[in-house]
Amino acid sequence: MGKQRVLSGVQTTGNYHLGNYLGAIRNWVEGQSEYENYLFVADLHAITVPHDPKQLAADTYTLAALYLACGLDLNHSTIFVQSHVSAHSELTWLLNCITPLNWLQDMIQFKEKAVKQGENVSAGLLDYPVLMSADILLYQADKVPVGEDQKQHLELTRDIAARLNHQFGKPDRPVLKLPDPLIRKEGARVMSLADGTRKMSKSDPSELSRINLLDSPEQIQYKIKRCKTDPIRGLTFDDPARPECNNLLTLYTLLSGKNKEDVAVECQDMGWGQFKPLLTDTIIESLKPIQEKYHSIMSDKGYLESVLRDGAKKARAIANQTLSQVKTALGYSLPL
């Protein structure tokens, strides 16, 4: 048997931060040799909210370069841009037509984002979970790396696939594979520097809420100096009354390479004045090789374009095959 296939992507909306890295990209890198990986730049998802066309193009290249800079190996991972594979959009429409509307209206993230956008809510914002399902199902993925907050989207994907298989497939020959979640507990949910009860997010209007992967040492130092803490001396994990303390200790653990038990002992008698410089230096040193490699890749645009061109070609071969299977099951005649 060959390797299991993994599919995942990150949205192109700029401000790629430690939450993206520790919650997703680094996990891909560490486990990439175990799987056949298809990792994409999710530019179609980026336009569910108002966007700047020039910035969209720039962010696409930035994210693809960061994938490589963070350690994704082309021997194990296929990297491509979502919009370069038209099957994503076509399968989304086909899946739309078998997905009950109330399934989408019940999605928690839609409800949260719709409140923020008010009257400017687009049909795309309601429908993006179906596009996400198409992303996954096109590649007949075995595993999908998800954080705890994204499990609902994967459950929807499985429900849509099961519905299509039931209505249009055969019991012994399903049209689509039902993917399983690949969840890494530690570091799967990195929290905001401004509020330890909220996830670190690109959409947070405050730059002080996150450490971006391309932040300078001066910016990192300033953000950690200003991040929210508490007045208690002595740092401990897993105290529900101290969410910021737990978050900052977790960041230090993940970036220092030390285990949780050793960090707990090391930091148990520290005050914030002692711990914050330690965390700052650890973050700066962890991001330095990523930033150096990123700038090297961005200086050779031809290389980056060739990676994305090759990735799209490889992705299309699988995606178009799956799309053809779905269209045949639904009753469409294929082009002559």
mmCIF file of C-alpha atoms in Angstrom:
data_model
loop_
_atom_site.group_PDB
_atom_site.id
_atom_site.type_symbol
_atom_site.label_atom_id
_atom_site.label_comp_id
_atom_site.label_asym_id
_atom_site.label_seq_id
_atom_site.Cartn_x
_atom_site.Cartn_y
_atom_site.Cartn_z
ATOM 1 C CA MET A 1 0.000 0.000 0.000
ATOM 2 C CA GLY A 2 1.155 3.536 -0.780
ATOM 3 C CA LYS A 3 1.238 6.451 1.598
ATOM 4 C CA GLN A 4 -1.991 8.009 2.792
ATOM 5 C CA ARG A 5 -2.833 11.320 1.156
ATOM 6 C CA VAL A 6 -3.077 14.541 3.172
ATOM 7 C CA LEU A 7 -4.733 17.732 1.900
ATOM 8 C CA SER A 8 -4.624 21.163 3.514
ATOM 9 C CA GLY A 9 -4.349 24.862 2.736
ATOM 10 C CA VAL A 10 -4.003 28.325 4.239
ATOM 11 C CA GLN A 11 -5.992 31.358 3.138
ATOM 12 C CA THR A 12 -4.156 34.182 1.361
ATOM 13 C CA THR A 13 -5.031 37.199 3.445
ATOM 14 C CA GLY A 14 -1.605 38.359 4.607
ATOM 15 C CA ASN A 15 -0.214 38.557 8.143
ATOM 16 C CA TYR A 16 0.880 34.917 8.367
ATOM 17 C CA HIS A 17 1.578 34.416 12.021
ATOM 18 C CA LEU A 18 2.795 31.979 14.646
ATOM 19 C CA GLY A 19 -0.689 30.495 14.889
ATOM 20 C CA ASN A 20 -0.566 29.507 11.195
ATOM 21 C CA TYR A 21 2.947 28.158 11.615
ATOM 22 C CA LEU A 22 2.586 26.241 14.877
ATOM 23 C CA GLY A 23 -1.011 25.167 14.317
ATOM 24 C CA ALA A 24 -0.610 24.037 10.711
ATOM 25 C CA ILE A 25 2.512 24.559 8.624
ATOM 26 C CA ARG A 26 5.089 23.210 11.097
ATOM 27 C CA ASN A 27 2.956 20.144 11.658
ATOM 28 C CA TRP A 28 2.900 19.551 7.896
ATOM 29 C CA VAL A 29 6.674 19.862 7.760
ATOM 30 C CA GLU A 30 7.305 17.466 10.648
ATOM 31 C CA GLY A 31 5.029 14.758 9.268
ATOM 32 C CA GLN A 32 5.460 15.282 5.548
ATOM 33 C CA SER A 33 7.620 12.212 4.900
ATOM 34 C CA GLU A 34 4.858 9.966 6.297
ATOM 35 C CA TYR A 35 2.247 11.077 3.765
ATOM 36 C CA GLU A 36 1.594 12.087 0.181
ATOM 37 C CA ASN A 37 0.891 15.789 0.713
ATOM 38 C CA TYR A 38 -1.139 18.234 -1.376
ATOM 39 C CA LEU A 39 -0.837 21.684 0.176
ATOM 40 C CA PHE A 40 -2.437 24.664 -1.481
ATOM 41 C CA VAL A 41 -2.653 28.442 -1.293
ATOM 42 C CA ALA A 42 -6.353 29.122 -0.687
ATOM 43 C CA ASP A 43 -6.878 32.229 -2.815
ATOM 44 C CA LEU A 44 -10.513 31.435 -3.713
ATOM 45 C CA HIS A 45 -11.405 31.478 -0.015
ATOM 46 C CA ALA A 46 -9.739 34.881 0.322
ATOM 47 C CA ILE A 47 -12.437 36.711 -1.665
ATOM 48 C CA THR A 48 -15.365 35.756 0.585
ATOM 49 C CA VAL A 49 -14.635 39.101 2.253
ATOM 50 C CA PRO A 50 -13.787 42.454 0.560
ATOM 51 C CA HIS A 51 -10.253 42.323 -0.828
ATOM 52 C CA ASP A 52 -7.615 44.293 -2.747
ATOM 53 C CA PRO A 53 -6.810 42.548 -6.076
ATOM 54 C CA LYS A 54 -3.186 43.712 -6.058
ATOM 55 C CA GLN A 55 -2.742 42.503 -2.494
ATOM 56 C CA LEU A 56 -4.306 39.128 -3.326
ATOM 57 C CA ALA A 57 -1.660 38.463 -5.968
ATOM 58 C CA ALA A 58 1.167 39.558 -3.669
ATOM 59 C CA ASP A 59 -0.139 37.465 -0.778
ATOM 60 C CA THR A 60 -0.342 34.399 -3.016
ATOM 61 C CA TYR A 61 3.380 34.543 -3.738
ATOM 62 C CA THR A 62 4.201 35.391 -0.123
ATOM 63 C CA LEU A 63 2.362 32.378 1.263
ATOM 64 C CA ALA A 64 3.806 29.984 -1.324
ATOM 65 C CA ALA A 65 7.313 31.226 -0.493
ATOM 66 C CA LEU A 66 6.628 30.832 3.228
ATOM 67 C CA TYR A 67 5.513 27.225 2.679
ATOM 68 C CA LEU A 68 8.940 26.506 1.215
ATOM 69 C CA ALA A 69 10.795 28.663 3.740
ATOM 70 C CA CYS A 70 9.161 26.818 6.638
ATOM 71 C CA GLY A 71 10.553 23.527 5.349
ATOM 72 C CA LEU A 72 8.057 21.920 2.996
ATOM 73 C CA ASP A 73 9.999 19.527 0.788
ATOM 74 C CA LEU A 74 8.924 19.132 -2.843
ATOM 75 C CA ASN A 75 9.999 15.479 -2.651
ATOM 76 C CA HIS A 76 7.098 14.897 -0.270
ATOM 77 C CA SER A 77 4.719 17.803 -0.848
ATOM 78 C CA THR A 78 2.915 19.213 -3.876
ATOM 79 C CA ILE A 79 2.385 22.963 -3.493
ATOM 80 C CA PHE A 80 -0.142 24.737 -5.700
ATOM 81 C CA VAL A 81 -2.548 27.671 -5.899
ATOM 82 C CA GLN A 82 -6.233 26.802 -5.486
ATOM 83 C CA SER A 83 -7.457 28.997 -8.355
ATOM 84 C CA HIS A 84 -4.960 27.378 -10.750
ATOM 85 C CA VAL A 85 -7.055 24.185 -10.584
ATOM 86 C CA SER A 86 -10.496 25.007 -11.997
ATOM 87 C CA ALA A 87 -11.975 21.744 -10.704
ATOM 88 C CA HIS A 88 -12.218 23.352 -7.255
ATOM 89 C CA SER A 89 -14.851 25.796 -8.501
ATOM 90 C CA GLU A 90 -16.688 23.270 -10.664
ATOM 91 C CA LEU A 91 -16.994 20.632 -7.963
ATOM 92 C CA THR A 92 -18.194 23.298 -5.535
ATOM 93 C CA TRP A 93 -21.183 23.994 -7.791
ATOM 94 C CA LEU A 94 -22.021 20.312 -8.092
ATOM 95 C CA LEU A 95 -21.808 19.842 -4.326
ATOM 96 C CA ASN A 96 -23.893 22.987 -3.772
ATOM 97 C CA CYS A 97 -26.766 21.293 -5.528
ATOM 98 C CA ILE A 98 -26.894 18.386 -3.076
ATOM 99 C CA THR A 99 -26.087 20.349 0.121
ATOM 100 C CA PRO A 100 -29.104 21.418 2.224
ATOM 101 C CA LEU A 101 -29.123 25.152 2.937
ATOM 102 C CA ASN A 102 -29.664 24.665 6.670
ATOM 103 C CA TRP A 103 -26.364 22.751 6.909
ATOM 104 C CA LEU A 104 -24.546 25.929 5.879
ATOM 105 C CA GLN A 105 -26.658 28.258 8.015
ATOM 106 C CA ASP A 106 -25.751 26.186 11.062
ATOM 107 C CA MET A 107 -21.980 26.648 10.593
ATOM 108 C CA ILE A 108 -20.563 28.456 13.617
ATOM 109 C CA GLN A 109 -17.915 30.436 11.726
ATOM 110 C CA PHE A 110 -20.503 31.752 9.256
ATOM 111 C CA LYS A 111 -22.650 33.028 12.115
ATOM 112 C CA GLU A 112 -19.660 34.742 13.755
ATOM 113 C CA LYS A 113 -18.367 36.355 10.548
ATOM 114 C CA ALA A 114 -21.852 37.369 9.365
ATOM 115 C CA VAL A 115 -22.361 39.380 12.548
ATOM 116 C CA LYS A 116 -19.126 41.297 11.862
ATOM 117 C CA GLN A 117 -19.957 41.998 8.202
ATOM 118 C CA GLY A 118 -23.565 43.051 8.689
ATOM 119 C CA GLU A 119 -25.309 43.811 5.384
ATOM 120 C CA ASN A 120 -22.152 43.099 3.368
ATOM 121 C CA VAL A 121 -22.357 39.325 3.848
ATOM 122 C CA SER A 122 -21.777 37.603 0.504
ATOM 123 C CA ALA A 123 -23.208 34.324 -0.724
ATOM 124 C CA GLY A 124 -19.583 33.193 -0.880
ATOM 125 C CA LEU A 125 -19.223 33.564 2.896
ATOM 126 C CA LEU A 126 -22.213 31.286 3.418
ATOM 127 C CA ASP A 127 -21.003 28.866 0.787
ATOM 128 C CA TYR A 128 -17.273 28.659 1.518
ATOM 129 C CA PRO A 129 -17.630 25.445 3.579
ATOM 130 C CA VAL A 130 -18.805 23.744 0.376
ATOM 131 C CA LEU A 131 -15.731 25.057 -1.439
ATOM 132 C CA MET A 132 -13.662 23.706 1.451
ATOM 133 C CA SER A 133 -15.377 20.356 1.028
ATOM 134 C CA ALA A 134 -14.600 20.392 -2.687
ATOM 135 C CA ASP A 135 -10.948 21.187 -1.901
ATOM 136 C CA ILE A 136 -10.690 18.082 0.237
ATOM 137 C CA LEU A 137 -12.830 15.667 -1.743
ATOM 138 C CA LEU A 138 -11.190 16.427 -5.094
ATOM 139 C CA TYR A 139 -7.970 14.776 -3.916
ATOM 140 C CA GLN A 140 -9.653 11.774 -2.273
ATOM 141 C CA ALA A 141 -7.728 12.726 0.868
ATOM 142 C CA ASP A 142 -7.298 10.188 3.650
ATOM 143 C CA LYS A 143 -6.393 12.776 6.292
ATOM 144 C CA VAL A 144 -7.001 16.500 6.752
ATOM 145 C CA PRO A 145 -5.002 18.419 9.388
ATOM 146 C CA VAL A 146 -7.517 20.495 11.351
ATOM 147 C CA GLY A 147 -7.598 22.398 14.596
ATOM 148 C CA GLU A 148 -10.392 21.787 17.074
ATOM 149 C CA ASP A 149 -12.226 24.868 15.748
ATOM 150 C CA GLN A 150 -12.282 23.447 12.209
ATOM 151 C CA LYS A 151 -13.662 20.008 13.004
ATOM 152 C CA GLN A 152 -17.181 21.167 12.102
ATOM 153 C CA HIS A 153 -16.021 21.906 8.549
ATOM 154 C CA LEU A 154 -14.564 18.427 8.165
ATOM 155 C CA GLU A 155 -17.740 16.897 9.563
ATOM 156 C CA LEU A 156 -19.689 18.820 6.924
ATOM 157 C CA THR A 157 -17.309 17.512 4.251
ATOM 158 C CA ARG A 158 -17.932 13.950 5.381
ATOM 159 C CA ASP A 159 -21.711 14.559 5.435
ATOM 160 C CA ILE A 160 -21.674 15.967 1.882
ATOM 161 C CA ALA A 161 -19.553 13.079 0.598
ATOM 162 C CA ALA A 162 -21.775 10.529 2.329
ATOM 163 C CA ARG A 163 -24.878 12.179 0.874
ATOM 164 C CA LEU A 164 -23.470 12.093 -2.665
ATOM 165 C CA ASN A 165 -22.308 8.488 -2.259
ATOM 166 C CA HIS A 166 -25.738 7.445 -0.952
ATOM 167 C CA GLN A 167 -27.702 9.211 -3.685
ATOM 168 C CA PHE A 168 -25.447 8.585 -6.675
ATOM 169 C CA GLY A 169 -22.912 5.905 -5.791
ATOM 170 C CA LYS A 170 -23.077 2.195 -5.139
ATOM 171 C CA PRO A 171 -22.671 0.526 -1.734
ATOM 172 C CA ASP A 172 -19.555 -1.319 -2.829
ATOM 173 C CA ARG A 173 -18.168 1.542 -4.929
ATOM 174 C CA PRO A 174 -18.494 5.011 -3.357
ATOM 175 C CA VAL A 175 -17.785 8.037 -5.550
ATOM 176 C CA LEU A 176 -15.922 10.001 -2.897
ATOM 177 C CA LYS A 177 -13.683 9.010 -0.001
ATOM 178 C CA LEU A 178 -14.666 10.173 3.491
ATOM 179 C CA PRO A 179 -11.604 11.871 5.020
ATOM 180 C CA ASP A 180 -10.518 11.615 8.649
ATOM 181 C CA PRO A 181 -9.150 14.461 10.798
ATOM 182 C CA LEU A 182 -5.456 14.639 11.572
ATOM 183 C CA ILE A 183 -5.325 16.556 14.853
ATOM 184 C CA ARG A 184 -2.224 17.386 16.815
ATOM 185 C CA LYS A 185 -3.272 18.499 20.286
ATOM 186 C CA GLU A 186 -0.196 20.448 21.244
ATOM 187 C CA GLY A 187 0.028 23.778 19.502
ATOM 188 C CA ALA A 188 -3.119 23.193 17.471
ATOM 189 C CA ARG A 189 -4.675 26.357 18.884
ATOM 190 C CA VAL A 190 -2.344 29.306 19.461
ATOM 191 C CA MET A 191 -4.036 32.162 21.265
ATOM 192 C CA SER A 192 -3.972 35.942 20.847
ATOM 193 C CA LEU A 193 -1.283 37.980 22.614
ATOM 194 C CA ALA A 194 -3.997 40.466 23.552
ATOM 195 C CA ASP A 195 -6.517 37.939 24.897
ATOM 196 C CA GLY A 196 -5.558 34.421 25.905
ATOM 197 C CA THR A 197 -9.134 33.213 25.451
ATOM 198 C CA ARG A 198 -9.255 34.025 21.707
ATOM 199 C CA LYS A 199 -7.419 32.339 18.866
ATOM 200 C CA MET A 200 -4.539 34.215 17.228
ATOM 201 C CA SER A 201 -6.054 35.492 13.998
ATOM 202 C CA LYS A 202 -5.129 37.339 10.824
ATOM 203 C CA SER A 203 -8.492 39.122 10.971
ATOM 204 C CA ASP A 204 -7.814 40.737 14.354
ATOM 205 C CA PRO A 205 -7.480 44.483 13.679
ATOM 206 C CA SER A 206 -4.676 44.802 16.249
ATOM 207 C CA GLU A 207 -1.174 43.912 15.077
ATOM 208 C CA LEU A 208 -0.270 43.531 18.761
ATOM 209 C CA SER A 209 -2.440 40.406 18.941
ATOM 210 C CA ARG A 210 -0.038 38.271 16.907
ATOM 211 C CA ILE A 211 3.573 37.618 15.930
ATOM 212 C CA ASN A 212 3.796 37.570 12.135
ATOM 213 C CA LEU A 213 6.329 35.218 10.575
ATOM 214 C CA LEU A 214 8.038 38.126 8.823
ATOM 215 C CA ASP A 215 8.130 40.490 11.815
ATOM 216 C CA SER A 216 11.505 42.098 12.500
ATOM 217 C CA PRO A 217 13.302 41.446 15.821
ATOM 218 C CA GLU A 218 12.301 44.963 16.905
ATOM 219 C CA GLN A 219 8.641 44.312 16.165
ATOM 220 C CA ILE A 220 8.733 40.992 18.026
ATOM 221 C CA GLN A 221 10.360 42.591 21.040
ATOM 222 C CA TYR A 222 7.760 45.374 21.096
ATOM 223 C CA LYS A 223 4.804 42.994 20.788
ATOM 224 C CA ILE A 224 5.989 40.652 23.543
ATOM 225 C CA LYS A 225 6.765 43.609 25.787
ATOM 226 C CA ARG A 226 3.204 44.876 25.288
ATOM 227 C CA CYS A 227 1.369 41.527 25.356
ATOM 228 C CA LYS A 228 -1.267 40.904 28.007
ATOM 229 C CA THR A 229 -0.148 39.212 31.229
ATOM 230 C CA ASP A 230 -1.292 39.068 34.859
ATOM 231 C CA PRO A 231 0.155 40.379 38.156
ATOM 232 C CA ILE A 232 0.998 36.928 39.567
ATOM 233 C CA ARG A 233 4.616 35.880 40.012
ATOM 234 C CA GLY A 234 5.507 32.325 39.062
ATOM 235 C CA LEU A 235 4.373 30.894 35.736
ATOM 236 C CA THR A 236 2.211 27.807 35.407
ATOM 237 C CA PHE A 237 0.446 25.854 32.663
ATOM 238 C CA ASP A 238 -3.246 24.970 32.480
ATOM 239 C CA ASP A 239 -4.620 27.426 35.038
ATOM 240 C CA PRO A 240 -8.037 28.491 33.640
ATOM 241 C CA ALA A 241 -7.737 31.756 35.562
ATOM 242 C CA ARG A 242 -4.461 32.558 33.710
ATOM 243 C CA PRO A 243 -5.093 31.962 29.970
ATOM 244 C CA GLU A 244 -2.358 34.382 28.869
ATOM 245 C CA CYS A 245 0.207 32.673 31.080
ATOM 246 C CA ASN A 246 -0.657 29.286 29.614
ATOM 247 C CA ASN A 247 -0.500 30.655 26.054
ATOM 248 C CA LEU A 248 2.915 32.309 26.437
ATOM 249 C CA LEU A 249 4.395 29.262 28.161
ATOM 250 C CA THR A 250 3.021 27.089 25.346
ATOM 251 C CA LEU A 251 4.635 29.347 22.736
ATOM 252 C CA TYR A 252 7.957 29.088 24.554
ATOM 253 C CA THR A 253 7.644 25.302 24.799
ATOM 254 C CA LEU A 254 6.849 24.861 21.110
ATOM 255 C CA LEU A 255 9.568 27.200 19.845
ATOM 256 C CA SER A 256 12.332 26.216 22.267
ATOM 257 C CA GLY A 257 12.004 22.497 21.574
ATOM 258 C CA LYS A 258 11.779 21.753 25.291
ATOM 259 C CA ASN A 259 9.108 19.550 26.797
ATOM 260 C CA LYS A 260 6.282 20.878 28.925
ATOM 261 C CA GLU A 261 7.584 19.374 32.161
ATOM 262 C CA ASP A 262 11.019 20.999 31.805
ATOM 263 C CA VAL A 263 9.496 24.377 30.968
ATOM 264 C CA ALA A 264 7.185 24.161 33.972
ATOM 265 C CA VAL A 265 10.190 23.671 36.260
ATOM 266 C CA GLU A 266 12.300 26.308 34.495
ATOM 267 C CA CYS A 267 9.623 29.009 34.709
ATOM 268 C CA GLN A 268 7.830 28.222 37.956
ATOM 269 C CA ASP A 269 9.592 30.969 39.930
ATOM 270 C CA MET A 270 9.949 33.538 37.119
ATOM 271 C CA GLY A 271 8.314 36.928 36.910
ATOM 272 C CA TRP A 272 7.216 38.434 33.605
ATOM 273 C CA GLY A 273 10.222 40.742 33.548
ATOM 274 C CA GLN A 274 12.466 37.684 33.387
ATOM 275 C CA PHE A 275 10.304 35.528 31.125
ATOM 276 C CA LYS A 276 9.394 38.024 28.396
ATOM 277 C CA PRO A 277 12.999 38.623 27.218
ATOM 278 C CA LEU A 278 13.519 34.835 27.214
ATOM 279 C CA LEU A 279 10.426 34.339 25.062
ATOM 280 C CA THR A 280 11.408 37.223 22.768
ATOM 281 C CA ASP A 281 14.866 35.783 22.084
ATOM 282 C CA THR A 282 13.394 32.327 21.483
ATOM 283 C CA ILE A 283 10.889 33.639 18.930
ATOM 284 C CA ILE A 284 13.510 35.724 17.108
ATOM 285 C CA GLU A 285 15.927 32.798 16.839
ATOM 286 C CA SER A 286 13.166 30.413 15.715
ATOM 287 C CA LEU A 287 11.986 32.715 12.924
ATOM 288 C CA LYS A 288 15.436 33.812 11.712
ATOM 289 C CA PRO A 289 16.123 30.821 9.391
ATOM 290 C CA ILE A 290 12.576 30.984 8.011
ATOM 291 C CA GLN A 291 12.924 34.680 7.217
ATOM 292 C CA GLU A 292 16.338 34.235 5.597
ATOM 293 C CA LYS A 293 15.091 31.428 3.351
ATOM 294 C CA TYR A 294 11.927 33.372 2.511
ATOM 295 C CA HIS A 295 13.875 36.391 1.256
ATOM 296 C CA SER A 296 16.113 34.109 -0.794
ATOM 297 C CA ILE A 297 13.094 32.465 -2.473
ATOM 298 C CA MET A 298 11.356 35.782 -3.139
ATOM 299 C CA SER A 299 14.471 37.071 -4.867
ATOM 300 C CA ASP A 300 14.072 34.314 -7.494
ATOM 301 C CA LYS A 301 10.498 34.728 -8.759
ATOM 302 C CA GLY A 302 11.143 32.367 -11.672
ATOM 303 C CA TYR A 303 11.851 29.484 -9.317
ATOM 304 C CA LEU A 304 8.724 30.160 -7.278
ATOM 305 C CA GLU A 305 6.558 30.339 -10.401
ATOM 306 C CA SER A 306 7.990 27.024 -11.629
ATOM 307 C CA VAL A 307 7.125 25.364 -8.300
ATOM 308 C CA LEU A 308 3.525 26.576 -8.542
ATOM 309 C CA ARG A 309 3.240 25.656 -12.227
ATOM 310 C CA ASP A 310 4.486 22.109 -11.578
ATOM 311 C CA GLY A 311 2.287 21.796 -8.507
ATOM 312 C CA ALA A 312 -0.837 22.864 -10.390
ATOM 313 C CA LYS A 313 -0.137 20.355 -13.168
ATOM 314 C CA LYS A 314 0.208 17.507 -10.682
ATOM 315 C CA ALA A 315 -2.863 18.622 -8.716
ATOM 316 C CA ARG A 316 -5.009 18.922 -11.861
ATOM 317 C CA ALA A 317 -4.300 15.320 -12.837
ATOM 318 C CA ILE A 318 -5.913 14.049 -9.624
ATOM 319 C CA ALA A 319 -8.594 16.716 -9.277
ATOM 320 C CA ASN A 320 -9.883 16.329 -12.839
ATOM 321 C CA GLN A 321 -10.110 12.573 -12.429
ATOM 322 C CA THR A 322 -12.256 12.954 -9.322
ATOM 323 C CA LEU A 323 -14.390 15.626 -10.996
ATOM 324 C CA SER A 324 -15.026 13.304 -13.930
ATOM 325 C CA GLN A 325 -16.114 10.532 -11.543
ATOM 326 C CA VAL A 326 -18.556 12.862 -9.806
ATOM 327 C CA LYS A 327 -19.973 14.188 -13.085
ATOM 328 C CA THR A 328 -20.454 10.663 -14.401
ATOM 329 C CA ALA A 329 -22.238 9.650 -11.180
ATOM 330 C CA LEU A 330 -24.525 12.689 -11.450
ATOM 331 C CA GLY A 331 -25.423 11.805 -15.042
ATOM 332 C CA TYR A 332 -23.343 14.200 -17.068
ATOM 333 C CA SER A 333 -21.823 13.093 -20.360
ATOM 334 C CA LEU A 334 -18.100 13.782 -20.541
ATOM 335 C CA PRO A 335 -16.639 15.879 -23.392
ATOM 336 C CA LEU A 336 -15.964 13.972 -26.602
#
